[in-house]
Short mmCIF file of N, CA and C in Angstrom, two decimals:
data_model
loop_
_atom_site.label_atom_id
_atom_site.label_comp_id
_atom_site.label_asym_id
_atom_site.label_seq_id
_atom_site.Cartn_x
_atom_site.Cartn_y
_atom_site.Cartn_z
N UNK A 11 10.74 20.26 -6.23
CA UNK A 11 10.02 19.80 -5.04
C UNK A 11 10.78 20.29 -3.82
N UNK A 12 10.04 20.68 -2.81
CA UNK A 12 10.66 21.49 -1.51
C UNK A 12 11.11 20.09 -0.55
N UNK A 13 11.76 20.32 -0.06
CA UNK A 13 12.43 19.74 1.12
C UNK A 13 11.31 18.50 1.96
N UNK A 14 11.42 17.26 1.79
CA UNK A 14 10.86 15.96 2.22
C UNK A 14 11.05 15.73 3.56
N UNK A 15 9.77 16.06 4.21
CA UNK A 15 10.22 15.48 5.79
C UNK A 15 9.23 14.40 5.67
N UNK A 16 9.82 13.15 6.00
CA UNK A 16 9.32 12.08 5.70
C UNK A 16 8.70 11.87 7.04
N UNK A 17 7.12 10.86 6.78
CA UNK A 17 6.15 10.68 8.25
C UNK A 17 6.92 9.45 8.57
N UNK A 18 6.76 9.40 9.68
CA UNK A 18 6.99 8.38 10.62
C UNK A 18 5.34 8.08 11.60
N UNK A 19 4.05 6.81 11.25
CA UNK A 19 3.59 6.72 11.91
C UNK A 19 3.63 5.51 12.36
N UNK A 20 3.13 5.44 13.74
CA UNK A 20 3.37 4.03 14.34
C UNK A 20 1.64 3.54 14.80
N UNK A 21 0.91 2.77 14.23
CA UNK A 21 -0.19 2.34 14.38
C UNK A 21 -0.47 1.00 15.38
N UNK A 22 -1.18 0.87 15.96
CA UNK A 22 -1.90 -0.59 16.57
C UNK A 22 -2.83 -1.00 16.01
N UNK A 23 -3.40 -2.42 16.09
CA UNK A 23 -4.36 -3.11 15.38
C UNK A 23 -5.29 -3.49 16.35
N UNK A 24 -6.16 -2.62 16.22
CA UNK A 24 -7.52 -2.71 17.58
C UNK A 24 -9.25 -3.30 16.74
N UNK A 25 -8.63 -3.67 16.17
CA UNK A 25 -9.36 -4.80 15.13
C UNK A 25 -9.66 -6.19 15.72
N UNK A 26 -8.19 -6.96 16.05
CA UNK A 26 -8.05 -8.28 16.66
C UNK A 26 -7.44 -8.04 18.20
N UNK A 27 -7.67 -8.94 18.86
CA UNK A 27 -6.86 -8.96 20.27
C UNK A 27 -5.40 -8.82 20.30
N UNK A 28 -4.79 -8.31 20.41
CA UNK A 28 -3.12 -8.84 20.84
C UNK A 28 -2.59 -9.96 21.40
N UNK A 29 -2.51 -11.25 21.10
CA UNK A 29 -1.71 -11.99 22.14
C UNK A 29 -0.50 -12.11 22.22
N UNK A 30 -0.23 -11.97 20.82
CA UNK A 30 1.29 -11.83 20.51
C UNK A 30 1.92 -11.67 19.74
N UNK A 31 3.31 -10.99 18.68
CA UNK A 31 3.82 -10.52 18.11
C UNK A 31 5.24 -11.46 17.44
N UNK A 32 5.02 -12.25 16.33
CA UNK A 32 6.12 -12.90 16.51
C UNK A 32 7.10 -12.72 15.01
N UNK A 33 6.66 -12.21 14.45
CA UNK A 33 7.69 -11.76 13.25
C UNK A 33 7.38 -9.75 12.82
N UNK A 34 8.69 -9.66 12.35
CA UNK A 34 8.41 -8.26 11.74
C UNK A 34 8.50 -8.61 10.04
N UNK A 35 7.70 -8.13 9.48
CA UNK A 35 7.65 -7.63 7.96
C UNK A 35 8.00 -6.58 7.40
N UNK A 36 9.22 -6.66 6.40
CA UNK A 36 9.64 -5.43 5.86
C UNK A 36 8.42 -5.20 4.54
N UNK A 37 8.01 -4.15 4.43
CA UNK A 37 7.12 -4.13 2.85
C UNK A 37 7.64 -3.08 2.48
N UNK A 38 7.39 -2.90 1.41
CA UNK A 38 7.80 -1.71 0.29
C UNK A 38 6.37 -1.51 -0.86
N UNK A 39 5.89 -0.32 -0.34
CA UNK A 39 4.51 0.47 -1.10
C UNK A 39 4.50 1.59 -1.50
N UNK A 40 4.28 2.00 -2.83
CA UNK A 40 3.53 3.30 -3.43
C UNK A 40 2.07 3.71 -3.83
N UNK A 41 2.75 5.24 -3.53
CA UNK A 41 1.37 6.00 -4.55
C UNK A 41 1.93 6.26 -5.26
N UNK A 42 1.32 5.60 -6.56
CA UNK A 42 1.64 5.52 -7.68
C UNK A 42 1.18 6.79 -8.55
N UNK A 43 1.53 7.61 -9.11
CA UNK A 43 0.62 8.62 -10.26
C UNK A 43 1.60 8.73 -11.32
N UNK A 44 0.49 9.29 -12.43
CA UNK A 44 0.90 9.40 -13.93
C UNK A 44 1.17 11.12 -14.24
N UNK A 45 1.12 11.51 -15.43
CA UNK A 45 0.88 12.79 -15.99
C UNK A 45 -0.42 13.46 -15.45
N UNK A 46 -1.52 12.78 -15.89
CA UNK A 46 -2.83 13.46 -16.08
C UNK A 46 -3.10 13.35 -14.42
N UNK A 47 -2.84 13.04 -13.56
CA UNK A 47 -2.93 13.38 -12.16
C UNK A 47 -4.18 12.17 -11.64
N UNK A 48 -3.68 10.99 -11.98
CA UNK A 48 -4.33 9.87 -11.70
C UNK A 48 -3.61 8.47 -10.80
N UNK A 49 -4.48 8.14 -9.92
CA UNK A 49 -3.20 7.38 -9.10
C UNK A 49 -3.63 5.89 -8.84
N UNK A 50 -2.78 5.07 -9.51
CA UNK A 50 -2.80 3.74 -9.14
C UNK A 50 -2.96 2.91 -7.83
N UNK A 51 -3.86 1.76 -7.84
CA UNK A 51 -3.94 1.14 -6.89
C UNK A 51 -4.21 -0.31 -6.85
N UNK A 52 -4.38 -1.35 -6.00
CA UNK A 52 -4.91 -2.72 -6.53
C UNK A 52 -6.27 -2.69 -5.49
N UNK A 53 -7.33 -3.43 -6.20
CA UNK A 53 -8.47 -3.70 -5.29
C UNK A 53 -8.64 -5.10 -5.10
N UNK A 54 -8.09 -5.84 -3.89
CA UNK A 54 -8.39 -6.91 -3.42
C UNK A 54 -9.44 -7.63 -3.12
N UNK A 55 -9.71 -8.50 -3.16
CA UNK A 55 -11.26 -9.22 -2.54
C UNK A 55 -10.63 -10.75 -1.79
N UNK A 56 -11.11 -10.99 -0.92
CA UNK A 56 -10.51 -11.80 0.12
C UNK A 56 -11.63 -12.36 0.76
N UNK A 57 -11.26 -13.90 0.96
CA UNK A 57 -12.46 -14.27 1.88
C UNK A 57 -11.50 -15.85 2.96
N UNK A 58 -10.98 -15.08 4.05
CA UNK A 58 -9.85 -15.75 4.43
C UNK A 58 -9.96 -15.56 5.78
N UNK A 59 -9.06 -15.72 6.92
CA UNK A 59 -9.28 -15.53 8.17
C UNK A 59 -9.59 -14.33 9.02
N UNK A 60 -8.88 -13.38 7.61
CA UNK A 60 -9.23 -12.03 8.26
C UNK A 60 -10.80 -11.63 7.49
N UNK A 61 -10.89 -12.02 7.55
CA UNK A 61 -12.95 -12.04 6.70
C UNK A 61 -13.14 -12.14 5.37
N UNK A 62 -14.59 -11.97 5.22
CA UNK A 62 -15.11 -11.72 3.35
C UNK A 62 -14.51 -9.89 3.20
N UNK A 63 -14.28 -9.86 2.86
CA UNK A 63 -13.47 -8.10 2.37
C UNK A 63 -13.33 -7.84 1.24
N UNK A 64 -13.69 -6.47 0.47
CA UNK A 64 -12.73 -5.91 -0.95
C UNK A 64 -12.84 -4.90 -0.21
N UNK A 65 -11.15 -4.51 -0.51
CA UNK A 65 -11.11 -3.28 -0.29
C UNK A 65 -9.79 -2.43 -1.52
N UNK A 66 -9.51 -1.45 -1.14
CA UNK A 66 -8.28 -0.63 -2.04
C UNK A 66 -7.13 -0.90 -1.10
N UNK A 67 -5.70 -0.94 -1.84
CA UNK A 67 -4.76 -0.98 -1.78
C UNK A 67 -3.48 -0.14 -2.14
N UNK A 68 -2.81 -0.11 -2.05
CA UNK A 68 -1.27 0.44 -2.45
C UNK A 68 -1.08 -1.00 -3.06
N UNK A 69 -0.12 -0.36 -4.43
CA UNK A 69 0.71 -1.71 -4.93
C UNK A 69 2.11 -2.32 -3.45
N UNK A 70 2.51 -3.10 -3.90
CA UNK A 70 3.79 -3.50 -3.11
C UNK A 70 3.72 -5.01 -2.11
N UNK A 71 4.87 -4.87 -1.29
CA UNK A 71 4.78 -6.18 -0.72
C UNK A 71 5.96 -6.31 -0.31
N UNK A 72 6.60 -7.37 0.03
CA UNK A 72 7.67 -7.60 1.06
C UNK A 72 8.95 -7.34 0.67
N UNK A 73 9.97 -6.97 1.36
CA UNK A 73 11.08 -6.70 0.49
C UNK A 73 11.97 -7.83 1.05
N UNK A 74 12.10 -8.68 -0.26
CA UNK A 74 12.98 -9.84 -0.32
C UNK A 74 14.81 -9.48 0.41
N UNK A 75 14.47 -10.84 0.83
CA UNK A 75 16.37 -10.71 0.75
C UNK A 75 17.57 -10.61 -0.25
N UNK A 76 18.72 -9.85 0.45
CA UNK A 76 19.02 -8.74 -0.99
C UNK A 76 18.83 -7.71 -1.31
N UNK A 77 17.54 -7.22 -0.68
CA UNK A 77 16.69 -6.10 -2.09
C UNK A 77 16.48 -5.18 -1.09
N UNK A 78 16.70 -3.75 -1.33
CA UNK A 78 16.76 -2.49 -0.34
C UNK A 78 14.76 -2.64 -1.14
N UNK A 79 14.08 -1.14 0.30
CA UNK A 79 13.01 -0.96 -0.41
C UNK A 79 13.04 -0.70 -1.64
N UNK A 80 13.59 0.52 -2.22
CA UNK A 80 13.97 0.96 -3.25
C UNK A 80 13.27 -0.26 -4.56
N UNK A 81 14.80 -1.18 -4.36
CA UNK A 81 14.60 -2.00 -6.07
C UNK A 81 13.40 -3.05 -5.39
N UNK A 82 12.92 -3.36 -4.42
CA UNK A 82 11.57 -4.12 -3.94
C UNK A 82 10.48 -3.19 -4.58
N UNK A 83 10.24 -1.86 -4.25
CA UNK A 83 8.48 -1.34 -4.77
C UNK A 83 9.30 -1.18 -6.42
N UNK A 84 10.15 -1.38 -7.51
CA UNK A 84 10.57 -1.17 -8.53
C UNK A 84 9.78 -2.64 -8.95
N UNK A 85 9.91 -4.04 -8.17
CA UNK A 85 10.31 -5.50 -8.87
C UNK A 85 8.46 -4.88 -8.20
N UNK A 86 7.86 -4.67 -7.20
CA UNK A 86 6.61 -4.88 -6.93
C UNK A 86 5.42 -4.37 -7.79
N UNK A 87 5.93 -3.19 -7.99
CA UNK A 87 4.70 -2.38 -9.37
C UNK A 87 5.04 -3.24 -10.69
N UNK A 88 6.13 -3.32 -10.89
CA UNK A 88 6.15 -3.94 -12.35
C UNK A 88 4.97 -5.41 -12.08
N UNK A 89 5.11 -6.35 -10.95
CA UNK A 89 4.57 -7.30 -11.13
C UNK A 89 3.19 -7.32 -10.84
N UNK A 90 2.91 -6.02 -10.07
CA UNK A 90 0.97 -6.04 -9.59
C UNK A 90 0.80 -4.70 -10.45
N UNK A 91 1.40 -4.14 -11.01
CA UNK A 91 0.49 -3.06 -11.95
C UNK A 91 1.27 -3.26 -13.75
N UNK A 92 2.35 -3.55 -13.70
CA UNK A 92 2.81 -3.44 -14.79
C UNK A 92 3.29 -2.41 -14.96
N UNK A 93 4.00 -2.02 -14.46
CA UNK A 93 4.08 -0.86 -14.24
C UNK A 93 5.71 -0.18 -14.26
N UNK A 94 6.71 0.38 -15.06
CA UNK A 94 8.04 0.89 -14.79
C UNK A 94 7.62 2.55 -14.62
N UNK A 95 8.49 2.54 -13.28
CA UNK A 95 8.50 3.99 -12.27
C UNK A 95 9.59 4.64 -12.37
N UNK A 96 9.43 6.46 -11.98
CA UNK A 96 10.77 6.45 -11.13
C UNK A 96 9.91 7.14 -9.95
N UNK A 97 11.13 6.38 -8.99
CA UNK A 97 10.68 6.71 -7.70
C UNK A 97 11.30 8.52 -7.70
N UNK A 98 10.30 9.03 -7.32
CA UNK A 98 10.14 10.50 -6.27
C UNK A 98 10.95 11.01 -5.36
N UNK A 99 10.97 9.98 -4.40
CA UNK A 99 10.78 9.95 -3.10
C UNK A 99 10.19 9.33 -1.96
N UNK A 100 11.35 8.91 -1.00
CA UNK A 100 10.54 8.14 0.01
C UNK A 100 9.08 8.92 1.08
N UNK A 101 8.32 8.37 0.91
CA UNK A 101 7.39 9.26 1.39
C UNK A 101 7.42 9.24 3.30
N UNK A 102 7.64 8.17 3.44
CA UNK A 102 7.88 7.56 5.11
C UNK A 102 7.42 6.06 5.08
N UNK A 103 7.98 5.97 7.08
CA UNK A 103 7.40 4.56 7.05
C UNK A 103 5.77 4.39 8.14
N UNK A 104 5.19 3.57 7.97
CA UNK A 104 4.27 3.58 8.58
C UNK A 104 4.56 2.46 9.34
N UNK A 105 4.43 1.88 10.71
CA UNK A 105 4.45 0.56 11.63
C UNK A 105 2.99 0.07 12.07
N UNK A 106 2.98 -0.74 11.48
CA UNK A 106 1.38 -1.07 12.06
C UNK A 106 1.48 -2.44 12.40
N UNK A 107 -0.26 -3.51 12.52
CA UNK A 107 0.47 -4.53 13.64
C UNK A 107 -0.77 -5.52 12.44
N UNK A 108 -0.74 -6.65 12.38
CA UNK A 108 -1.64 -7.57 12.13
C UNK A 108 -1.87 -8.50 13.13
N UNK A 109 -2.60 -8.20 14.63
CA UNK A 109 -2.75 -9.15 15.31
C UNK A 109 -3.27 -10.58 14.89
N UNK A 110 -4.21 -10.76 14.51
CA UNK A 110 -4.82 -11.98 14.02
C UNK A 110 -3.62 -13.03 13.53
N UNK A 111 -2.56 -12.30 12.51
CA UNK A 111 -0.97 -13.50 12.24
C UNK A 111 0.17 -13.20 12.53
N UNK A 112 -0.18 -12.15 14.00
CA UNK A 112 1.09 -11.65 15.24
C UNK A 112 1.95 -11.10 14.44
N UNK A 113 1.90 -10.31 13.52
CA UNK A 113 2.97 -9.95 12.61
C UNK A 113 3.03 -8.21 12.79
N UNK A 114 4.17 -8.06 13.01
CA UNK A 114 4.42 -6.33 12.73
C UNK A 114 4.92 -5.68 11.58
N UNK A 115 4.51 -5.27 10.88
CA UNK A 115 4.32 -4.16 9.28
C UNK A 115 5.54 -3.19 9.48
N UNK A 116 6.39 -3.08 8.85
CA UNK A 116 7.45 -1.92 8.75
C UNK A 116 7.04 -1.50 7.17
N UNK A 117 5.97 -0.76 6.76
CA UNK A 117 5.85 -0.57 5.45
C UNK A 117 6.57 1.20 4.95
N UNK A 118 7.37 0.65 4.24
CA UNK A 118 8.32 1.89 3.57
C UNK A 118 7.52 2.31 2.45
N UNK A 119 6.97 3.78 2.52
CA UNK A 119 6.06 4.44 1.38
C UNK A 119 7.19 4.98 0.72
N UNK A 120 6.54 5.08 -1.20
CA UNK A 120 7.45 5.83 -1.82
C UNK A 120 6.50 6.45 -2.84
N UNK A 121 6.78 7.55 -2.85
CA UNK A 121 5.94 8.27 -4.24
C UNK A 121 6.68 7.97 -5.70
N UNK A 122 5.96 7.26 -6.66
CA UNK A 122 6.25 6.77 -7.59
C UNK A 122 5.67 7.40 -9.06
N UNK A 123 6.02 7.84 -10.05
CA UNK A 123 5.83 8.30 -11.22
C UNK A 123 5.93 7.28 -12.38
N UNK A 124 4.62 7.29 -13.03
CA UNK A 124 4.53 5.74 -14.01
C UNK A 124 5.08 6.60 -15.39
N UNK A 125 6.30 5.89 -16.08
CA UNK A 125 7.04 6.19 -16.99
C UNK A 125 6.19 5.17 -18.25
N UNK A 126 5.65 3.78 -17.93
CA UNK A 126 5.16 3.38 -18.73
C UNK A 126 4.42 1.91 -18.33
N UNK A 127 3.51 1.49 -18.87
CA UNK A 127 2.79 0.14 -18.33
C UNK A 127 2.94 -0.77 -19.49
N UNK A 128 3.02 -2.29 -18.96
CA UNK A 128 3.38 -3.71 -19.77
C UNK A 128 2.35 -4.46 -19.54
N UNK A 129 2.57 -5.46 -19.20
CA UNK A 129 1.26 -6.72 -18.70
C UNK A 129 1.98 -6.80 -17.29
N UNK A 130 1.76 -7.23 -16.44
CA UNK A 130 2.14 -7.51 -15.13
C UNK A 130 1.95 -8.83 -14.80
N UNK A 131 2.78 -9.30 -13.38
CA UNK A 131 2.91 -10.83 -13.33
C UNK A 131 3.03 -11.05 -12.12
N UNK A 132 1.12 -10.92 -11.64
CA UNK A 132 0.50 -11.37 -9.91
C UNK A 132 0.93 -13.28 -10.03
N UNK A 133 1.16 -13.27 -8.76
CA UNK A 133 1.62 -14.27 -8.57
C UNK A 133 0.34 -15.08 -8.44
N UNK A 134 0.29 -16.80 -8.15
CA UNK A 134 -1.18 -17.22 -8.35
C UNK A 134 -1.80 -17.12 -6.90
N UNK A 135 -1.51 -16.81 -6.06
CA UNK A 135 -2.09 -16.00 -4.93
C UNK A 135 -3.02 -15.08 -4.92
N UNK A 136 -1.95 -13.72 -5.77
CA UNK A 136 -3.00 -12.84 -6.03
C UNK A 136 -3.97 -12.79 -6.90
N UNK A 137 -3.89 -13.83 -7.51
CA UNK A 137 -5.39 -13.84 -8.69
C UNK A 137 -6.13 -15.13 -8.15
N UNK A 138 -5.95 -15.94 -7.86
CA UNK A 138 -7.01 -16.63 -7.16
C UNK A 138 -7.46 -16.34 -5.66
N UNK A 139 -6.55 -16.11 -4.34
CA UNK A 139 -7.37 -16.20 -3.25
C UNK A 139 -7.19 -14.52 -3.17
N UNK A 140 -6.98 -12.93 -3.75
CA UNK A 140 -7.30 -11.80 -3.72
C UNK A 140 -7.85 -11.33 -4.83
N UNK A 141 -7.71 -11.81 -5.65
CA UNK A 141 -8.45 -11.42 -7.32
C UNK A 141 -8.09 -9.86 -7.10
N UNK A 142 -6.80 -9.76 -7.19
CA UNK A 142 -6.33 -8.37 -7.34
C UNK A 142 -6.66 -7.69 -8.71
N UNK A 143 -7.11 -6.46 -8.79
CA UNK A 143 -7.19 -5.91 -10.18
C UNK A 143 -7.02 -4.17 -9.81
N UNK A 144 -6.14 -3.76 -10.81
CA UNK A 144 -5.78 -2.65 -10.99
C UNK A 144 -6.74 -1.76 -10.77
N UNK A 145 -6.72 -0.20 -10.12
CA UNK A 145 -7.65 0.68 -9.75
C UNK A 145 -6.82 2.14 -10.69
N UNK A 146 -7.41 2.72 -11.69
CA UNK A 146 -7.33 3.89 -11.52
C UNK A 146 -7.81 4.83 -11.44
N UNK A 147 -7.28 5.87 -10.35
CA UNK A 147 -8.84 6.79 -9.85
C UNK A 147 -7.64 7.96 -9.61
N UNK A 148 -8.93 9.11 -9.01
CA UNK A 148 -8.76 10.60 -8.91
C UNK A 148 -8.48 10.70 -7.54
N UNK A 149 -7.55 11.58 -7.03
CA UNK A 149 -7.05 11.62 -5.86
C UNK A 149 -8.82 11.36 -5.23
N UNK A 150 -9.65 11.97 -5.23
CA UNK A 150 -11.15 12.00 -4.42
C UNK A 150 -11.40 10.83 -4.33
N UNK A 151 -11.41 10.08 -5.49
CA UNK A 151 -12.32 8.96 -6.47
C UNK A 151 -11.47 7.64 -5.31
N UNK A 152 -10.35 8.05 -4.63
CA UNK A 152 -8.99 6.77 -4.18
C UNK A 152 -9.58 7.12 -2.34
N UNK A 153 -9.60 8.36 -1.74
CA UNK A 153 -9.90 8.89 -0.65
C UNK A 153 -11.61 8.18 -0.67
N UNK A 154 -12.47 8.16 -1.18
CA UNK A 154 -13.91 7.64 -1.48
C UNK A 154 -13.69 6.01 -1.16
N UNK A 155 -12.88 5.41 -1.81
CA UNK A 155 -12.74 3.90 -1.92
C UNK A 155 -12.07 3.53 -0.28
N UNK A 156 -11.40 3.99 -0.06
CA UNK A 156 -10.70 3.69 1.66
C UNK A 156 -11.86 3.67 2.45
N UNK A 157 -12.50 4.88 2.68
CA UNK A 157 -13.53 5.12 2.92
C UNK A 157 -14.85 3.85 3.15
N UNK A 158 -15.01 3.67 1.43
CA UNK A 158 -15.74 2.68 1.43
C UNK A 158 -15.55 0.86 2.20
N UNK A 159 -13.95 0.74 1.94
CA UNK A 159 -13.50 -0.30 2.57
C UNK A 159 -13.16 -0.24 4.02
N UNK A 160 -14.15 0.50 4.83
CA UNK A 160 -13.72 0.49 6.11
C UNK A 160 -15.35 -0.19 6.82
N UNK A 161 -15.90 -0.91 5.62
CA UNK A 161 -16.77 -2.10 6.22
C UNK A 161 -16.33 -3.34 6.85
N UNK A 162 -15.26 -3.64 6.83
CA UNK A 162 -14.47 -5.05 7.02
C UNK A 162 -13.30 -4.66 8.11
N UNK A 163 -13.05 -5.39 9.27
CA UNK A 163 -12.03 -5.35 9.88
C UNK A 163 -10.59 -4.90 9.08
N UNK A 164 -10.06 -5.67 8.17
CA UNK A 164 -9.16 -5.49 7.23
C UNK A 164 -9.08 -4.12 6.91
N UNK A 165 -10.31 -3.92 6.05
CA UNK A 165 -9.99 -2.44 5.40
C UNK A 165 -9.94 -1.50 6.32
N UNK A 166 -10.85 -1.67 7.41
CA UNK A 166 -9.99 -0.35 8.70
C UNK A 166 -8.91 -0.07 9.04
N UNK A 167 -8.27 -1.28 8.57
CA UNK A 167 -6.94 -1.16 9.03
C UNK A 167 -5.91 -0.62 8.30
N UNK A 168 -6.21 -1.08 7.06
CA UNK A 168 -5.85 -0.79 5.83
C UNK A 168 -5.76 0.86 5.44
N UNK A 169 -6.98 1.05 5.41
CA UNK A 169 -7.40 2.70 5.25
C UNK A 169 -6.96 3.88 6.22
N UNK A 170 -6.39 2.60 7.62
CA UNK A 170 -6.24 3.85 8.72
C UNK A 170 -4.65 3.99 8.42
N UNK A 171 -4.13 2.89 8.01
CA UNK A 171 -2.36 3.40 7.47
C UNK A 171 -1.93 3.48 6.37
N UNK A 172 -3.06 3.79 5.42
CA UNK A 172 -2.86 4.32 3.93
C UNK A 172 -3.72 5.86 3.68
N UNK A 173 -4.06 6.20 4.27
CA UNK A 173 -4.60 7.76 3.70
C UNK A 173 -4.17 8.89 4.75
N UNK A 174 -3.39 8.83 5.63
CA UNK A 174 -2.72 9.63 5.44
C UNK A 174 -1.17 9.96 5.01
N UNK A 175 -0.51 8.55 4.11
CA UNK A 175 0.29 8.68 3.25
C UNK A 175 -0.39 9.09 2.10
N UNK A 176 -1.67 8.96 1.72
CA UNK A 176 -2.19 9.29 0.61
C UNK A 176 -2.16 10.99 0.07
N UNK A 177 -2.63 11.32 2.17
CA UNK A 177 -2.49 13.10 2.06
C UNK A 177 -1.16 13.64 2.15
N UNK A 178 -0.38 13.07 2.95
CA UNK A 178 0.43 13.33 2.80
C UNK A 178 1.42 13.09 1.33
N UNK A 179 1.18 12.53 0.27
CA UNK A 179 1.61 12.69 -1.65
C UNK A 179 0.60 13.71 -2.19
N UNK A 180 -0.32 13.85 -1.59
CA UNK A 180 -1.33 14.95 -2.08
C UNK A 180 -0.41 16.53 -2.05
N UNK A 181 0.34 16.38 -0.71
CA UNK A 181 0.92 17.63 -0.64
C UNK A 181 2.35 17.92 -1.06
N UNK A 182 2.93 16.60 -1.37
CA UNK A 182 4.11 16.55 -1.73
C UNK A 182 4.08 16.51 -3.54
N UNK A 183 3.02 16.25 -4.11
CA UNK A 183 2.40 16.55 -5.49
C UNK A 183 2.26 18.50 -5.72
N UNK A 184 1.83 18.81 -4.57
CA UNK A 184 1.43 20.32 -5.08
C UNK A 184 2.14 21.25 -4.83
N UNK A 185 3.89 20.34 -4.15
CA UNK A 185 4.78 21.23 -4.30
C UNK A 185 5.89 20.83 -5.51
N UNK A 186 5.66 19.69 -6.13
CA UNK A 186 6.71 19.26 -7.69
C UNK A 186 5.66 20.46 -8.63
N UNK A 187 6.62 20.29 -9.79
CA UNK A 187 6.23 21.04 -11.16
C UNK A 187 6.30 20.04 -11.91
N UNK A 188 5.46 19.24 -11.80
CA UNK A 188 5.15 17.90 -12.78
C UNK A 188 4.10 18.42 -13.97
#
């Protein structure tokens, strides 16, 4: 793989109003892919303050105290996909904003390679108020679904700081010899 210049984007949330900003969130997220050139995802469904929504996802989530991104998207795929990786490469970070719970997103992307899948262990959050369930699709088939989830405030938001980390592993894929 050639030389990683990792993105740095910084997004706003023109979804909800701004009034104010009162915590930052560290997260830790991948694009996940296998051999056969297929890439993992979770599809959420939500019916909460930020609206009725399903949309596509990146696995991942907050990186605990203690825990660099790194061993956070390692403890995060195993528990929302089942999933043991090795990480790639950091892909970048994206900054985006969740006005509606004043929160600012520091989400650290990593391109991830699935070595092998178990049962996984969503917390009762994610199976009762997101009914998260595993997605696997074709780079098109994942670009189609963002797409589609940009009916809902959420998924605009969602889709606007996940696909072009998406293109950007698209191109960092077609320079490995995987």
């Amino acid at each position: 793989m050639t030389e990683n210049k990792e993105l740095m984007i910084e997004l706003r949330d023109t979804e909800w109003d701004l009034e104010y900003t009162d915590h930052d969130r560290s997260i830790a997220r991948a694009i996940v892919f296998d051999d056969d050139g297929y890439f993992y995802f979770v599809r959420a469904e939500r019916d909460d303050d930020f609206g009725k929504a399903v949309f596509i996802e990146t696995s991942g989530g907050g990186v605990e105290e203690n825990e660099t991104p790194e061993t956070a998207i390692i403890r995060e795929l195993r528990e929302e996909l089942g999933a043991e990786v090795d990480i790639i490469c950091k892909i970048g970070v994206v900054s985006d904003y969740y006005n509606l719970i004043h929160r600012h997103n520091i989400n650290n992307y990593f391109l991830c390679k699935v070595k092998s899948f178990g049962a996984n262990d969503l917390t009762e959050q994610e199976i009762t108020d997101f009914h998260l369930s595993t997605l696997k699709l074709t780079f098109d088939d994942a670009v189609e679904e963002y797409q589609n989830s940009r009916n809902s405030k959420i998924g605009r938001l969602i889709a606007a700081r996940e696909l072009p980390v998406l293109m950007r592993a698209k191109e960092l894929l077609g320079q490995s010899d995987h």
